[in-house]
Amino acid sequence: DIDHLNLRVQKELVEWLNWLKADIGFDGWRFDFAKGYSADVAKIYIDRSEPSFAVAEIWTSLAYGGDGKPNLNQDQHRQELANWVDKVGGKGPATTFDFTTKGILNVAVEGELWRLRGTDGKAPGMIGWWPAKAVTFVDNHDTGSTQDMWPFPSDRVMQGYAYILTHPGTPCIFYDHFFDWGLKEEIDRLVSVRTRHGIHNESKLQIIEADADLYLAEIDGKVIVKLGPRYDVGNLIPGGFKVAAHGNDYAVW
């Protein structure tokens, strides 16, 4: 164990971080198991090393109902993420992985896409509150891969990417999906749509429809994304939009 309250430990870790920046060329930090030490300590490391980007892994359980599925209201869960960023410094480079969005998406793509519209009409995860500070993801080395602790439904992974790569927040692509699963081309097409239309971490999201078999949303008035098996949605797509990417139960205009 590392005693992060020990001033010598803090000093040596800060020196190491600055060495990684100056000599090796790293410019961002990932804070693993950030629940294991206070946000005040993380603030010291960030303030004294000045990375261009920092992201924290704050993985806590969602609130579940008697049916074993997540409650519709996950405000307490995403509040914990927002609190960490607040304490570290909301105006700085600190962000958190959006585990709230991950957990809701896991279930939503299994025929419960209504979950993707919160009670306030916005996205139900961290991106619905503070998208500039939310790093969205479908799976990572803990949840998927060999550890397989909270995996996304494997046959619906591209629905997850269609969501995070068109929505606000900072999307993170999982190495395994990109290089090992044969999804590189599909993911590349979605990345191209995001880049071409300038979708960014604070883009404006308008949810058009959120039913069991259909989620439809418009981003910045430039991109429309559809998730779910419902096929006939032409009456909901404004004129002038053309399909730019599509796959199993998703499409992007």
Short mmCIF file of C-alpha atoms in Angstrom, two decimals, residues 26-236:
data_model
loop_
_atom_site.label_atom_id
_atom_site.label_comp_id
_atom_site.label_asym_id
_atom_site.label_seq_id
_atom_site.Cartn_x
_atom_site.Cartn_y
_atom_site.Cartn_z
CA PHE A 26 3.33 11.50 -21.48
CA ASP A 27 0.82 14.34 -21.18
CA GLY A 28 -2.10 12.74 -19.34
CA TRP A 29 -2.80 10.57 -16.30
CA ARG A 30 -5.25 7.79 -15.52
CA PHE A 31 -5.97 7.52 -11.80
CA ASP A 32 -6.58 3.84 -11.13
CA PHE A 33 -8.92 2.90 -8.24
CA ALA A 34 -9.39 6.59 -7.37
CA LYS A 35 -11.73 5.57 -4.54
CA GLY A 36 -8.62 4.34 -2.70
CA TYR A 37 -7.43 7.85 -1.83
CA SER A 38 -9.04 11.24 -1.45
CA ALA A 39 -9.74 13.69 -4.24
CA ASP A 40 -7.62 16.16 -2.26
CA VAL A 41 -4.57 13.95 -2.86
CA ALA A 42 -5.37 13.57 -6.56
CA LYS A 43 -5.60 17.36 -6.73
CA ILE A 44 -2.03 17.64 -5.42
CA TYR A 45 -0.72 15.33 -8.13
CA ILE A 46 -2.66 17.13 -10.88
CA ASP A 47 -1.84 20.66 -9.72
CA ARG A 48 1.89 19.94 -9.33
CA SER A 49 2.33 18.03 -12.61
CA GLU A 50 -0.10 20.00 -14.80
CA PRO A 51 -1.14 17.29 -17.27
CA SER A 52 -3.23 18.26 -20.28
CA PHE A 53 -5.71 15.52 -19.37
CA ALA A 54 -6.50 13.36 -16.34
CA VAL A 55 -9.19 10.73 -15.86
CA ALA A 56 -10.20 8.88 -12.71
CA GLU A 57 -11.57 5.37 -12.31
CA ILE A 58 -14.32 5.70 -9.71
CA TRP A 59 -16.19 2.43 -10.03
CA THR A 60 -19.08 2.08 -7.60
CA SER A 61 -22.24 0.02 -7.83
CA LEU A 62 -25.34 1.48 -9.45
CA ALA A 63 -28.62 1.52 -7.52
CA TYR A 64 -30.57 -1.64 -8.34
CA GLY A 65 -34.23 -2.51 -7.92
CA GLY A 66 -35.85 -5.74 -6.79
CA ASP A 67 -35.77 -7.05 -10.37
CA GLY A 68 -31.97 -6.96 -10.36
CA LYS A 69 -31.86 -4.17 -12.94
CA PRO A 70 -30.63 -0.60 -12.46
CA ASN A 71 -33.13 1.93 -11.16
CA LEU A 72 -34.14 4.61 -13.66
CA ASN A 73 -32.80 7.28 -11.31
CA GLN A 74 -29.02 7.04 -10.92
CA ASP A 75 -28.48 10.59 -9.66
CA GLN A 76 -26.55 9.47 -6.58
CA HIS A 77 -24.17 7.43 -8.74
CA ARG A 78 -23.33 10.24 -11.14
CA GLN A 79 -23.22 12.76 -8.31
CA GLU A 80 -20.29 10.83 -6.86
CA LEU A 81 -18.44 11.25 -10.16
CA ALA A 82 -19.24 14.95 -10.30
CA ASN A 83 -18.17 15.42 -6.67
CA TRP A 84 -14.70 14.01 -7.41
CA VAL A 85 -14.20 16.41 -10.32
CA ASP A 86 -15.47 19.31 -8.19
CA LYS A 87 -13.00 18.57 -5.41
CA VAL A 88 -10.06 18.09 -7.76
CA GLY A 89 -10.93 21.26 -9.65
CA GLY A 90 -13.70 21.56 -12.19
CA LYS A 91 -11.84 24.14 -14.25
CA GLY A 92 -8.75 21.95 -14.61
CA PRO A 93 -8.02 18.88 -16.75
CA ALA A 94 -9.70 16.33 -14.44
CA THR A 95 -12.40 14.00 -15.80
CA THR A 96 -13.93 10.70 -14.70
CA PHE A 97 -14.90 7.55 -16.55
CA ASP A 98 -18.67 7.64 -16.98
CA PHE A 99 -19.54 4.39 -15.25
CA THR A 100 -23.14 5.58 -14.92
CA THR A 101 -23.59 5.66 -18.69
CA LYS A 102 -21.76 2.32 -19.04
CA GLY A 103 -24.09 0.60 -16.58
CA ILE A 104 -27.27 1.99 -18.11
CA LEU A 105 -26.14 1.22 -21.69
CA ASN A 106 -25.37 -2.39 -20.69
CA VAL A 107 -29.04 -2.95 -19.93
CA ALA A 108 -30.65 -0.50 -22.36
CA VAL A 109 -29.42 -2.27 -25.50
CA GLU A 110 -31.17 -5.46 -24.35
CA GLY A 111 -34.60 -4.16 -25.41
CA GLU A 112 -34.92 -1.37 -22.83
CA LEU A 113 -33.75 1.67 -24.80
CA TRP A 114 -36.22 3.86 -22.91
CA ARG A 115 -33.56 3.91 -20.19
CA LEU A 116 -31.47 6.28 -22.32
CA ARG A 117 -33.77 9.20 -21.55
CA GLY A 118 -33.61 10.33 -17.94
CA THR A 119 -36.52 11.78 -16.00
CA ASP A 120 -35.31 15.27 -16.97
CA GLY A 121 -35.34 14.38 -20.67
CA LYS A 122 -31.54 14.37 -20.87
CA ALA A 123 -28.98 11.57 -21.06
CA PRO A 124 -29.14 9.56 -17.81
CA GLY A 125 -25.39 9.24 -17.22
CA MET A 126 -22.68 11.72 -16.28
CA ILE A 127 -22.93 13.11 -19.82
CA GLY A 128 -26.42 14.36 -18.97
CA TRP A 129 -25.02 16.56 -16.20
CA TRP A 130 -21.42 17.45 -16.95
CA PRO A 131 -20.42 16.04 -20.35
CA ALA A 132 -17.16 18.01 -20.54
CA LYS A 133 -15.92 15.96 -17.58
CA ALA A 134 -17.28 12.56 -18.64
CA VAL A 135 -15.15 9.93 -20.42
CA THR A 136 -17.57 7.47 -21.97
CA PHE A 137 -16.69 3.86 -22.77
CA VAL A 138 -18.29 0.55 -23.73
CA ASP A 139 -15.81 -1.74 -21.97
CA ASN A 140 -12.30 -1.56 -20.51
CA HIS A 141 -9.66 -4.02 -19.32
CA ASP A 142 -11.60 -4.62 -16.08
CA THR A 143 -15.18 -4.86 -17.32
CA GLY A 144 -14.41 -6.82 -20.51
CA SER A 145 -11.35 -8.65 -21.82
CA THR A 146 -9.92 -11.46 -19.70
CA GLN A 147 -11.30 -10.11 -16.40
CA ASP A 148 -14.84 -10.01 -17.79
CA MET A 149 -16.28 -8.39 -14.66
CA TRP A 150 -19.12 -6.32 -16.14
CA PRO A 151 -19.07 -6.93 -19.91
CA PHE A 152 -21.21 -5.18 -22.47
CA PRO A 153 -23.54 -7.60 -24.33
CA SER A 154 -21.08 -8.94 -26.92
CA ASP A 155 -23.54 -9.02 -29.83
CA ARG A 156 -24.53 -5.37 -29.25
CA VAL A 157 -21.14 -3.73 -28.78
CA MET A 158 -21.50 -1.59 -31.91
CA GLN A 159 -24.73 -0.10 -30.55
CA GLY A 160 -22.65 1.06 -27.61
CA TYR A 161 -20.10 2.69 -29.92
CA ALA A 162 -22.82 4.28 -32.05
CA TYR A 163 -24.02 5.91 -28.83
CA ILE A 164 -20.77 7.14 -27.30
CA LEU A 165 -19.15 8.19 -30.60
CA THR A 166 -22.10 10.43 -31.54
CA HIS A 167 -22.85 11.83 -28.09
CA PRO A 168 -21.25 14.50 -25.90
CA GLY A 169 -18.52 13.42 -23.50
CA THR A 170 -15.05 12.18 -24.42
CA PRO A 171 -15.42 8.67 -25.92
CA CYS A 172 -12.81 6.02 -25.19
CA ILE A 173 -12.36 3.05 -27.57
CA PHE A 174 -11.39 -0.32 -26.07
CA TYR A 175 -8.24 -1.87 -27.57
CA ASP A 176 -9.77 -5.36 -27.73
CA HIS A 177 -12.81 -4.20 -29.68
CA PHE A 178 -10.73 -2.21 -32.16
CA PHE A 179 -7.88 -4.64 -32.80
CA ASP A 180 -9.10 -8.11 -31.77
CA TRP A 181 -12.85 -8.19 -32.49
CA GLY A 182 -12.71 -7.14 -36.15
CA LEU A 183 -14.66 -3.96 -35.48
CA LYS A 184 -11.99 -1.51 -36.64
CA GLU A 185 -13.73 -0.45 -39.85
CA GLU A 186 -17.14 0.03 -38.22
CA ILE A 187 -15.67 2.03 -35.36
CA ASP A 188 -13.56 4.06 -37.80
CA ARG A 189 -16.68 5.09 -39.72
CA LEU A 190 -18.28 6.39 -36.53
CA VAL A 191 -15.11 8.24 -35.54
CA SER A 192 -15.08 9.84 -38.99
CA VAL A 193 -18.67 11.04 -38.56
CA ARG A 194 -17.80 12.55 -35.18
CA THR A 195 -14.70 14.26 -36.55
CA ARG A 196 -16.27 15.47 -39.78
CA HIS A 197 -19.19 17.14 -38.02
CA GLY A 198 -17.19 18.52 -35.10
CA ILE A 199 -19.06 16.63 -32.38
CA HIS A 200 -17.30 17.42 -29.09
CA ASN A 201 -17.57 16.78 -25.37
CA GLU A 202 -20.12 19.56 -24.87
CA SER A 203 -22.21 19.03 -28.00
CA LYS A 204 -25.95 19.62 -27.68
CA LEU A 205 -28.04 16.46 -27.39
CA GLN A 206 -31.72 16.34 -28.29
CA ILE A 207 -33.44 13.02 -27.60
CA ILE A 208 -36.21 12.53 -30.17
CA GLU A 209 -37.50 9.12 -29.12
CA ALA A 210 -36.69 6.59 -26.39
CA ASP A 211 -38.85 3.45 -26.43
CA ALA A 212 -38.10 -0.20 -25.75
CA ASP A 213 -37.04 -0.90 -29.35
CA LEU A 214 -35.94 2.57 -30.51
CA TYR A 215 -33.60 5.31 -29.34
CA LEU A 216 -33.30 8.28 -31.67
CA ALA A 217 -31.30 11.43 -30.94
CA GLU A 218 -29.96 14.47 -32.76
CA ILE A 219 -26.58 15.99 -31.89
CA ASP A 220 -25.74 19.63 -32.67
CA GLY A 221 -28.39 19.61 -35.39
CA LYS A 222 -25.83 17.81 -37.58
CA VAL A 223 -25.95 14.11 -36.71
CA ILE A 224 -28.83 11.73 -35.95
CA VAL A 225 -28.25 8.33 -34.36
CA LYS A 226 -30.66 5.41 -34.08
CA LEU A 227 -30.29 2.40 -31.82
CA GLY A 228 -32.62 -0.59 -31.72
CA PRO A 229 -34.34 -3.02 -34.08
CA ARG A 230 -37.20 -0.74 -35.16
CA TYR A 231 -36.68 -0.27 -38.88
CA ASP A 232 -39.30 2.20 -40.09
CA VAL A 233 -38.13 5.54 -38.70
CA GLY A 234 -38.07 7.55 -41.92
CA ASN A 235 -40.92 9.77 -40.74
CA LEU A 236 -38.77 10.86 -37.78
#
